[in-house]
XYZ file of C-alpha atoms in Angstrom:
683
model
C -0.097 -0.521 0.174
C 1.327 3.685 -0.706
C -1.848 5.383 1.233
C -0.449 8.849 2.209
C 1.249 9.179 6.262
C -0.904 10.802 8.975
C 0.081 13.291 10.610
C -2.762 14.211 12.262
C -5.855 12.492 14.145
C -8.273 11.185 12.774
C -11.855 12.863 14.297
C -15.436 10.475 14.674
C -16.192 9.644 11.182
C -17.259 6.131 12.789
C -20.899 5.284 11.023
C -19.718 6.812 7.697
C -16.616 4.648 7.993
C -18.196 1.598 8.089
C -21.572 2.353 5.798
C -18.336 3.077 3.190
C -16.539 -0.428 3.802
C -19.605 -1.923 3.401
C -20.484 -0.116 -0.384
C -16.738 -0.920 -1.307
C -17.714 -4.725 -0.166
C -21.036 -4.633 -2.501
C -19.871 -2.062 -5.544
C -17.219 -2.170 -7.878
C -17.234 1.397 -8.001
C -17.964 4.197 -4.907
C -17.740 7.714 -4.934
C -17.398 9.929 -2.692
C -19.298 13.363 -3.089
C -19.125 16.784 -1.373
C -18.012 20.193 -0.961
C -13.742 21.306 -1.091
C -12.652 20.464 2.294
C -15.605 18.095 3.223
C -12.975 15.365 4.104
C -13.304 13.355 1.235
C -9.306 12.479 1.707
C -9.170 11.259 5.047
C -12.333 9.538 4.606
C -11.662 8.008 1.724
C -7.294 7.045 3.046
C -9.162 5.852 6.809
C -11.216 3.476 4.603
C -8.489 2.534 2.636
C -6.374 2.091 5.802
C -9.223 -0.096 7.265
C -10.110 -2.193 4.282
C -5.910 -3.623 4.186
C -6.549 -6.755 4.774
C -9.907 -7.241 2.721
C -7.336 -6.798 -0.192
C -4.268 -8.929 -0.154
C -3.092 -7.876 -2.846
C -3.133 -3.756 -1.522
C -4.610 -0.701 -1.369
C -3.560 1.882 -3.569
C -3.382 5.740 -3.598
C -3.476 7.650 -6.722
C -3.549 12.106 -6.026
C -4.547 13.054 -9.516
C -5.176 16.594 -8.132
C -1.827 17.376 -9.448
C -2.738 16.715 -13.556
C -4.089 19.122 -15.568
C -4.148 18.321 -19.496
C -5.419 14.855 -20.444
C -3.706 11.079 -20.457
C -2.046 12.112 -17.785
C -4.641 10.195 -15.142
C -3.601 6.930 -17.133
C -0.002 7.366 -16.172
C -0.354 8.280 -12.520
C -2.764 4.716 -12.177
C 0.626 3.075 -13.457
C 3.205 4.446 -11.540
C 0.902 4.282 -8.231
C 0.774 0.557 -9.477
C 5.207 0.221 -10.136
C 2.972 -1.140 -13.440
C 5.441 -0.430 -16.644
C 4.503 0.957 -20.698
C 7.510 -1.009 -22.520
C 8.789 -0.899 -25.994
C 5.292 0.796 -26.975
C 3.013 -0.741 -23.965
C -0.099 2.095 -23.664
C -0.080 2.506 -19.850
C -3.562 1.235 -19.850
C -2.715 -2.204 -20.970
C 0.072 -2.052 -18.191
C -2.543 -0.910 -15.600
C -5.046 -3.846 -16.400
C -2.310 -6.742 -17.296
C -1.041 -5.276 -13.176
C -3.833 -5.237 -11.774
C -5.302 -9.398 -13.670
C -6.001 -11.653 -11.128
C -5.521 -9.700 -8.020
C -7.822 -8.676 -4.701
C -7.005 -4.726 -5.466
C -7.566 -1.720 -3.836
C -7.542 1.633 -5.710
C -7.826 5.206 -4.534
C -8.487 7.825 -6.778
C -8.153 11.392 -5.840
C -9.241 14.318 -6.884
C -11.200 13.065 -9.827
C -13.689 16.284 -10.693
C -11.181 18.260 -12.995
C -11.055 15.313 -14.730
C -13.955 13.733 -15.065
C -14.330 12.403 -18.566
C -11.167 11.178 -18.669
C -11.540 9.204 -14.651
C -14.634 7.521 -15.767
C -13.037 5.768 -19.249
C -9.762 5.165 -16.887
C -11.799 3.207 -14.115
C -14.372 1.705 -17.476
C -10.666 -0.004 -18.023
C -10.071 -1.139 -14.299
C -13.693 -2.830 -14.070
C -11.876 -4.809 -17.731
C -9.001 -6.286 -15.790
C -10.101 -10.104 -14.419
C -9.514 -10.547 -10.863
C -10.882 -8.444 -8.127
C -10.908 -4.517 -9.187
C -12.497 -2.258 -6.814
C -12.716 1.760 -6.557
C -12.994 4.430 -3.816
C -13.205 7.825 -6.220
C -13.484 11.240 -4.358
C -15.225 14.233 -6.049
C -17.011 17.470 -6.261
C -19.556 15.389 -8.574
C -20.142 11.985 -9.701
C -17.837 10.198 -12.218
C -21.338 9.275 -14.018
C -20.419 5.883 -14.757
C -23.297 2.972 -14.697
C -22.997 1.385 -11.885
C -21.100 4.129 -9.701
C -22.843 4.473 -6.114
C -22.367 8.078 -5.267
C -22.082 8.666 -1.513
C -22.246 12.280 -0.696
C -19.804 12.781 2.968
C -21.946 14.778 5.407
C -19.965 17.402 7.530
C -18.817 16.081 11.070
C -21.581 16.027 13.487
C -23.191 19.330 15.005
C -24.755 19.793 18.555
C -28.061 20.135 19.060
C -29.089 23.349 21.609
C -26.994 24.280 24.910
C -25.427 21.380 25.895
C -22.377 21.174 28.585
C -18.826 20.392 27.755
C -19.132 16.693 28.428
C -21.845 16.416 26.036
C -21.136 18.405 23.248
C -17.529 16.975 23.107
C -19.328 14.040 21.678
C -20.264 16.126 18.847
C -17.645 15.096 15.674
C -16.907 18.906 14.753
C -16.640 19.830 18.482
C -13.813 16.686 18.304
C -12.429 18.559 15.689
C -11.542 21.456 17.109
C -10.785 20.420 20.306
C -7.625 17.895 18.745
C -6.640 21.090 16.467
C -6.771 23.993 18.710
C -5.125 21.513 21.704
C -2.073 20.673 19.533
C -1.897 24.544 18.472
C -1.789 25.554 22.351
C -1.429 22.808 24.383
C -2.772 24.207 27.434
C -6.413 24.410 25.389
C -9.281 22.606 26.461
C -13.231 22.919 26.588
C -13.933 24.915 29.521
C -17.921 26.074 30.811
C -17.061 29.788 29.740
C -15.934 28.582 26.414
C -18.490 25.661 25.531
C -20.880 27.263 23.711
C -17.880 29.796 21.357
C -16.518 27.296 20.127
C -20.235 24.679 19.276
C -20.439 28.524 17.390
C -17.562 28.518 15.380
C -18.551 24.866 13.923
C -22.028 25.518 13.535
C -21.073 28.862 11.302
C -18.568 26.585 9.854
C -21.021 23.509 9.159
C -18.235 20.973 10.142
C -16.886 21.708 7.646
C -13.244 19.750 8.436
C -11.100 21.619 6.427
C -12.705 25.813 7.481
C -12.880 24.145 11.766
C -9.568 23.039 11.602
C -8.017 26.495 9.855
C -10.389 27.844 13.093
C -8.978 26.205 14.823
C -5.162 26.719 14.024
C -5.997 30.539 15.683
C -6.560 29.225 19.329
C -2.408 29.446 19.246
C -2.796 33.367 19.372
C -6.965 34.020 20.272
C -9.575 32.356 21.865
C -12.612 30.574 20.668
C -14.491 34.015 21.933
C -11.988 36.324 19.253
C -12.364 33.849 16.385
C -15.965 33.422 16.653
C -16.313 37.261 16.679
C -13.753 36.974 13.935
C -15.750 34.881 12.035
C -19.443 36.974 12.532
C -17.249 40.321 11.380
C -15.646 38.746 8.334
C -17.622 35.458 7.818
C -20.849 36.398 4.708
C -20.961 34.561 2.084
C -19.081 35.547 -1.577
C -20.584 35.743 -4.976
C -19.021 33.136 -7.647
C -19.979 30.015 -5.432
C -22.688 27.539 -4.675
C -23.488 26.384 -1.063
C -20.089 24.914 1.207
C -17.239 26.115 -1.493
C -18.033 30.086 -0.763
C -18.130 29.541 3.017
C -14.665 27.642 2.550
C -13.705 30.775 0.615
C -14.704 33.442 3.386
C -12.663 30.646 6.353
C -9.988 31.661 3.542
C -10.260 34.637 2.655
C -10.231 34.831 7.029
C -7.102 32.837 7.648
C -5.502 35.071 5.033
C -5.678 37.733 6.528
C -4.530 37.067 9.709
C -0.894 36.382 8.633
C 1.644 39.080 8.977
C 2.419 40.062 5.474
C 5.822 38.123 5.275
C 3.814 33.795 5.620
C 0.879 35.874 3.574
C 3.569 36.447 0.567
C 5.328 32.908 1.058
C 1.197 31.013 1.261
C 0.118 33.581 -2.245
C 4.208 31.983 -3.641
C 3.229 27.865 -2.516
C 0.695 28.120 -5.214
C 2.820 27.513 -8.308
C 4.137 24.325 -6.836
C 2.036 21.219 -8.624
C 2.721 18.891 -6.384
C 4.906 18.657 -3.059
C 8.083 19.927 -1.840
C 10.937 20.214 0.220
C 12.638 22.924 1.951
C 15.470 23.924 -0.632
C 12.849 24.228 -3.120
C 10.785 26.487 -0.874
C 13.772 28.447 0.004
C 14.891 28.818 -4.294
C 12.162 29.430 -5.307
C 10.446 31.404 -2.524
C 12.969 33.565 -0.746
C 11.726 32.375 2.771
C 13.022 30.489 5.847
C 11.854 27.595 8.094
C 10.144 29.718 10.265
C 7.826 30.895 7.786
C 7.117 27.436 6.540
C 6.912 26.371 9.535
C 4.429 29.291 11.201
C 1.851 28.722 8.205
C 2.384 24.730 9.052
C 0.907 25.755 12.518
C -1.861 27.659 11.125
C -2.607 23.850 9.137
C -2.248 25.999 5.887
C 0.169 23.789 4.954
C 0.766 20.089 5.111
C 3.766 18.309 6.137
C 4.611 14.843 5.039
C 6.998 12.618 7.239
C 8.015 10.251 3.593
C 11.035 8.579 5.209
C 13.051 9.137 9.244
C 14.815 11.613 6.972
C 12.758 13.632 4.814
C 10.068 15.934 4.966
C 7.390 17.057 2.588
C 5.089 19.928 1.898
C 2.151 20.313 0.165
C -0.946 22.873 0.079
C -3.972 21.533 0.444
C -5.432 21.735 -3.302
C -8.371 24.165 -2.222
C -5.696 26.791 -0.979
C -3.483 25.859 -3.954
C -6.259 27.471 -6.293
C -7.054 30.176 -3.419
C -3.062 30.962 -3.485
C -2.437 31.458 -7.143
C -5.107 33.840 -7.150
C -3.815 35.919 -4.594
C 0.168 35.090 -6.970
C -1.909 36.826 -9.292
C -3.424 39.125 -7.910
C -0.396 40.880 -5.402
C 1.370 40.411 -9.496
C 3.662 38.110 -8.174
C 3.108 35.112 -10.955
C 5.623 36.024 -13.432
C 8.607 35.869 -10.886
C 7.658 32.953 -8.746
C 7.190 31.130 -11.404
C 10.687 32.138 -13.488
C 11.957 31.654 -10.224
C 9.886 27.896 -10.363
C 11.741 26.943 -13.509
C 15.217 27.710 -12.714
C 15.076 26.130 -10.321
C 13.168 22.498 -11.823
C 15.961 23.224 -15.237
C 19.056 23.350 -12.469
C 17.348 19.592 -10.340
C 17.097 18.272 -14.164
C 20.196 19.692 -15.156
C 22.424 17.916 -12.241
C 20.498 15.122 -11.972
C 21.132 14.419 -15.711
C 24.866 15.216 -15.146
C 25.280 12.150 -12.732
C 22.645 9.841 -14.271
C 25.667 7.014 -15.828
C 26.732 6.560 -11.629
C 24.187 6.693 -9.496
C 20.970 5.681 -11.964
C 18.494 4.810 -9.367
C 18.485 7.810 -6.826
C 18.425 10.744 -9.967
C 15.926 8.402 -11.479
C 13.968 8.568 -7.669
C 14.611 12.140 -7.219
C 12.777 13.029 -10.466
C 9.966 10.798 -9.762
C 9.964 12.606 -6.791
C 8.893 16.103 -8.063
C 6.951 14.650 -11.891
C 4.237 16.721 -11.189
C 6.690 19.972 -11.451
C 8.705 18.866 -13.937
C 5.438 18.786 -16.413
C 4.159 22.438 -14.878
C 7.614 24.246 -15.288
C 7.363 22.502 -18.870
C 4.054 24.087 -19.782
C 5.293 27.232 -18.604
C 8.049 27.142 -20.779
C 6.020 26.895 -23.799
C 5.927 30.310 -24.320
C 10.318 30.227 -24.386
C 10.575 27.460 -26.794
C 14.543 27.233 -26.003
C 13.721 27.074 -22.295
C 11.366 24.607 -23.011
C 14.352 22.967 -25.259
C 16.680 23.143 -22.539
C 14.177 20.978 -20.137
C 12.508 18.095 -22.153
C 15.671 17.883 -23.311
C 17.377 17.312 -19.605
C 14.459 14.984 -18.432
C 14.430 12.824 -21.864
C 16.664 10.041 -20.214
C 13.960 9.968 -17.317
C 11.449 9.483 -19.481
C 13.095 6.703 -22.047
C 14.095 4.505 -18.946
C 11.130 5.286 -16.978
C 8.721 4.354 -20.570
C 6.933 6.958 -20.306
C 7.058 7.394 -24.122
C 3.854 8.194 -24.720
C 4.507 12.269 -23.191
C 8.614 12.090 -23.146
C 7.215 12.057 -27.115
C 5.394 13.958 -27.388
C 7.536 17.045 -25.255
C 10.572 15.966 -27.161
C 8.997 16.212 -30.589
C 7.242 19.689 -29.172
C 10.758 20.824 -28.360
C 12.473 20.699 -31.512
C 9.965 21.854 -33.924
C 10.089 24.962 -31.842
C 14.033 25.294 -32.459
C 14.121 23.728 -35.762
C 17.149 25.439 -36.914
C 19.436 24.873 -33.332
C 22.506 23.093 -33.273
C 23.254 22.913 -29.596
C 23.768 20.557 -27.399
C 20.402 20.550 -25.913
C 18.854 20.331 -29.480
C 21.706 16.808 -29.129
C 20.574 15.419 -26.058
C 17.120 15.814 -26.342
C 17.463 14.708 -30.232
C 19.063 11.570 -28.714
C 16.856 10.667 -26.143
C 14.138 10.655 -28.900
C 16.049 8.216 -31.286
C 15.778 6.063 -28.203
C 12.351 5.911 -27.414
C 11.884 5.547 -31.115
C 13.864 2.435 -30.986
C 12.336 0.505 -28.024
C 9.468 1.805 -29.996
C 9.902 -0.587 -33.061
C 9.813 2.668 -35.425
C 12.499 3.494 -37.929
C 12.566 7.142 -38.005
C 14.862 6.514 -34.625
C 17.278 5.640 -36.928
C 18.034 9.442 -38.640
C 17.244 11.205 -35.182
C 20.135 8.929 -34.378
C 22.598 10.727 -36.292
C 21.675 13.819 -36.402
C 21.997 13.902 -32.397
C 25.994 12.070 -33.144
C 26.719 15.204 -35.843
C 25.864 17.712 -33.036
C 28.082 16.283 -30.338
C 31.502 16.510 -32.722
C 29.848 19.775 -33.132
C 30.254 20.783 -30.158
C 33.166 18.520 -28.416
C 30.871 16.538 -25.962
C 32.714 13.299 -25.504
C 30.183 11.604 -22.691
C 28.034 12.172 -25.413
C 28.995 11.329 -28.471
C 29.907 7.650 -26.871
C 26.029 8.014 -26.647
C 24.972 8.602 -29.834
C 27.253 5.886 -30.639
C 25.251 4.072 -28.917
C 21.614 5.534 -30.045
C 22.989 4.673 -33.640
C 24.164 0.915 -32.724
C 20.341 -0.094 -30.728
C 18.983 1.423 -34.912
C 20.555 -1.048 -36.847
C 20.287 -3.395 -34.120
C 16.780 -2.915 -34.618
C 16.782 -2.953 -38.321
C 18.787 -6.460 -38.444
C 22.040 -4.725 -38.984
C 24.097 -6.860 -36.359
C 27.284 -6.660 -38.334
C 27.213 -2.499 -38.855
C 25.737 -2.388 -34.512
C 29.187 -4.771 -33.670
C 30.639 -1.726 -34.691
C 28.748 0.792 -33.264
C 28.848 -0.553 -30.194
C 32.755 -0.834 -30.697
C 33.276 2.429 -30.824
C 30.293 2.649 -28.273
C 32.551 0.908 -26.136
C 36.473 2.034 -27.190
C 34.730 6.161 -25.442
C 33.381 5.051 -22.634
C 36.405 3.449 -22.050
C 37.805 6.542 -22.002
C 36.411 8.166 -18.536
C 37.610 5.712 -15.620
C 33.663 4.784 -15.642
C 33.198 0.780 -14.434
C 29.598 1.349 -14.850
C 30.113 2.666 -18.042
C 32.406 0.117 -19.248
C 30.162 -2.780 -18.820
C 26.994 -0.954 -19.425
C 29.587 -0.966 -23.004
C 30.177 -4.436 -23.018
C 26.838 -5.243 -22.170
C 25.991 -3.939 -25.868
C 28.384 -5.987 -27.146
C 27.370 -9.026 -25.915
C 23.832 -8.253 -27.699
C 25.055 -8.146 -30.900
C 27.620 -10.897 -30.688
C 24.529 -13.157 -29.415
C 22.475 -11.872 -32.792
C 24.988 -12.983 -34.970
C 24.943 -16.275 -33.581
C 29.050 -15.856 -31.884
C 28.887 -18.164 -28.999
C 32.057 -18.138 -28.401
C 32.845 -14.615 -27.799
C 29.222 -13.906 -25.841
C 29.418 -16.647 -23.560
C 32.629 -15.023 -21.602
C 31.971 -11.781 -22.173
C 28.356 -12.434 -20.587
C 29.322 -14.136 -17.748
C 32.306 -11.199 -16.721
C 29.305 -8.386 -17.105
C 27.004 -10.318 -15.098
C 29.094 -10.830 -12.424
C 29.808 -6.879 -13.131
C 26.571 -6.271 -13.022
C 25.807 -7.787 -8.942
C 28.762 -6.521 -7.773
C 27.713 -3.008 -8.887
C 23.757 -3.835 -8.102
C 22.820 -2.883 -12.039
C 19.334 -4.871 -12.294
C 19.808 -3.981 -16.163
C 23.131 -5.643 -16.768
C 22.630 -8.708 -14.331
C 19.635 -9.169 -16.516
C 20.435 -8.331 -20.416
C 23.634 -11.031 -18.991
C 21.463 -13.584 -18.305
C 20.187 -13.167 -21.190
C 22.513 -13.539 -23.667
C 23.894 -16.882 -21.813
C 20.022 -18.373 -22.760
C 20.528 -17.645 -26.348
C 23.745 -19.219 -26.564
C 22.158 -22.107 -25.430
C 20.237 -22.014 -27.903
C 22.820 -21.282 -30.549
C 25.278 -24.445 -28.432
C 21.700 -27.264 -28.376
C 21.713 -26.720 -24.944
C 18.151 -26.709 -24.299
C 17.905 -27.713 -20.555
C 20.880 -25.579 -19.599
C 18.932 -22.719 -21.872
C 15.532 -23.528 -18.833
C 17.762 -23.084 -16.062
C 19.329 -19.574 -16.955
C 15.527 -17.889 -18.973
C 14.116 -18.894 -15.425
C 16.460 -16.268 -13.729
C 16.772 -14.258 -16.595
C 12.923 -13.816 -16.261
C 12.751 -13.286 -13.278
C 15.307 -10.263 -13.690
C 13.310 -9.072 -16.183
C 10.487 -8.906 -13.427
C 11.892 -7.566 -11.033
C 13.540 -4.903 -12.966
C 9.923 -4.476 -14.188
C 10.483 -4.772 -18.058
C 7.964 -6.608 -19.809
C 8.840 -6.632 -23.267
C 12.350 -7.827 -21.684
C 9.718 -10.974 -19.838
C 7.661 -11.948 -22.285
C 10.869 -12.446 -24.535
C 12.607 -14.523 -21.541
C 9.224 -16.139 -22.282
C 10.199 -17.339 -26.096
C 13.927 -18.512 -23.945
C 11.279 -20.338 -21.748
C 9.702 -21.878 -24.365
C 12.839 -22.942 -26.904
C 13.849 -24.371 -23.873
C 11.293 -26.739 -23.034
C 10.562 -27.389 -26.822
C 14.031 -29.245 -27.558
C 13.836 -31.342 -24.365
C 10.570 -33.290 -25.151
C 8.147 -31.032 -23.869
C 6.532 -29.862 -26.679
C 3.023 -28.916 -25.627
C 4.414 -26.646 -22.630
C 6.831 -25.826 -24.390
C 4.042 -24.320 -27.953
C 1.542 -22.447 -24.213
C 3.693 -20.959 -23.624
C 5.267 -19.280 -26.366
C 1.520 -18.512 -27.146
C 1.640 -16.403 -24.022
C 4.481 -14.829 -25.108
C 3.045 -13.587 -28.580
C -0.415 -12.629 -26.909
C 1.585 -11.091 -24.471
C 3.826 -9.200 -27.332
C 0.475 -8.765 -29.001
C -0.875 -6.730 -26.230
C 2.447 -5.087 -25.595
C 2.607 -3.920 -29.253
C 6.005 -5.427 -29.451
C 5.990 -6.357 -32.916
C 9.360 -4.842 -33.962
C 10.803 -7.328 -30.850
C 9.109 -10.028 -32.474
C 10.829 -9.519 -36.175
C 13.917 -9.800 -34.864
C 15.916 -11.882 -37.531
C 18.283 -14.166 -35.121
C 15.686 -14.906 -32.305
C 13.569 -15.906 -35.533
C 15.926 -18.221 -36.554
C 16.066 -20.173 -32.912
C 12.848 -19.722 -32.514
C 12.489 -21.773 -35.928
C 14.901 -24.191 -34.671
C 13.759 -25.463 -32.039
C 9.969 -24.351 -32.500
C 9.066 -25.703 -35.670
C 10.255 -29.551 -34.685
C 8.035 -29.286 -31.574
C 4.799 -28.436 -34.200
C 6.253 -30.984 -37.221
C 6.153 -34.272 -33.515
C 2.379 -32.724 -32.470
C 1.040 -32.186 -35.266
C -0.968 -29.146 -36.584
C -3.551 -29.747 -34.833
C -1.768 -30.474 -30.915
C 0.437 -27.979 -31.818
C -2.502 -24.823 -32.560
C -4.242 -26.246 -30.036
C -1.545 -25.980 -27.770
C -1.109 -22.095 -28.786
C -4.632 -21.440 -28.602
C -4.128 -22.072 -24.452
C -1.185 -20.591 -23.633
C -2.865 -17.420 -26.225
C -5.605 -17.753 -23.582
C -3.780 -17.569 -20.820
C -3.162 -14.635 -18.008
C 0.260 -13.116 -18.467
C 0.855 -13.146 -14.302
C -0.555 -17.758 -14.893
C 1.633 -17.761 -17.893
C 4.581 -16.631 -15.572
C 4.202 -18.930 -12.780
C 3.678 -21.223 -15.480
C 6.580 -21.142 -17.075
C 8.680 -21.029 -13.629
C 6.838 -24.171 -12.440
C 7.925 -26.010 -15.614
C 11.172 -24.907 -15.394
C 11.638 -26.261 -11.669
C 10.448 -29.218 -12.961
C 12.944 -29.692 -15.513
C 15.373 -28.868 -13.164
C 16.843 -26.929 -15.356
C 17.362 -24.026 -12.305
C 20.602 -23.255 -11.345
C 22.672 -26.349 -13.549
C 23.991 -24.112 -15.603
C 26.216 -22.018 -13.190
């Protein structure tokens, strides 16, 4: 589960929580509907935590508030699930595959600005095999057939005049007292302040966010003072309806109470699309730790503890929109956006520079700020040169994280509006787009790789020049030009050796191994792959481990050692799954199928082959299927297996395999490998 950590207590809602849990048991889609600030998100998180035991495959939380534009909802769901979209696999197919056969609860938070896209995504989720349920929060229903809409009520309020002991049983009062005590430890509900507290809760209509904002003022004001200020200032505003107006008035009041330095910080924080840390806040807003702490104390900023050593801050979406209006009114938006872009460009550039030696940490850093990179890119659309700089710095991230659609769109836009540019940024963008197109099977990859190489030669960047040679090698490999690809990769390796980086050298040697095994040169591939496997394990580099194992499996097939190949491919299959590369996992399954065919397990071999073919069709990786040397190996092992079985039995086995679910096929492949006692015998 990835439920956000809550640093404050959950007050009341016992009956509501049980009701929502009962609805989830009966309905596959439940939508919590209500005005902003009514507690939809917090209730959904609480329900998700309570439902963990009922969903053994997890409860996954997806925050949609930072997203704008189209095409990102499914990507956000895929990211929350850890589903990869390799080599042309659409995000929705990746999500459906990840959910197939599972019992999973998905919480979609803040759907109201993306209703149509959310409805489409949820419809697709429900088509996944297994027991997948969706709990959504929105200001409006999604409009799906079968959707159970449940309106989140305000917190319970006291009726009539009650004693402190009686009114504290009401949820709204409980929340006020809890948050007021957090603001000032000596606060307590007494006979002298009970009436004021009750009146505050009533004026605020039991809305949790409004009550929390009011209670935060208990640090410096008495309940009577708070009540009087609400009476003076808390009037309905135009341009909204019902609770929306009430909430805006509450925020107006809270904002007006801030000293100017805190107002300025609050306004500028609106430029963050997602969470942020202190370093980002200080760089963009030019303020101090003390000021942000004051905003946290006043419940205007939320602090989230990601680990023992990491804290991040964020604004509630309602507050962020309010602050965005204020920053425009103050004439500060342009400066804040400029600072925001400059900061995140610097982060992207610094991360790009260290990506080779610390890939995992670099990817994790970009993952955390992905929403703000998107916001910075959108702002840079009016400044073509800046758009190119940022998009080119993020291209490698999009490639490795399989954000093919998003990465391709941004890179193509940046290239189109900078058509005559010949800077390193242009070369970097061309390289990234060429890699994305190569693994998508797009023939245009080679032209982009050549252009990138040409520009890097002009700009005299040795490492980037070597990487451009690598991209050319892969475009040649995908085109079946193995001898040319080998020469490119050998030239690339020579360049890599000049930089004194063991990881770069291993990377280059792995690339050479790919081309050697494609040529059928087992005598050179096998010792090289064993060496790169050891190096990859020593460096904890999952890609090197997986590809080295794969080449060893290929060598076993070339040598006519199918049972040995089964053991290697089963280990490589596990490595591909751990690495998150679904395309390669399907390839390992085909390798296992060939090994089984050569070991007298024809029916099982063709079932796995059928399952792999179905998977490749879903992934849209037809280019991978047509790689010439792989076709040659399949003909060596699978064609005789079909002949031994006969046409009818062979077709039946493949049809049964195509009907398998992917998770079932993977488990079956690993079980068959164990049964043939292939695992481990190759070492």
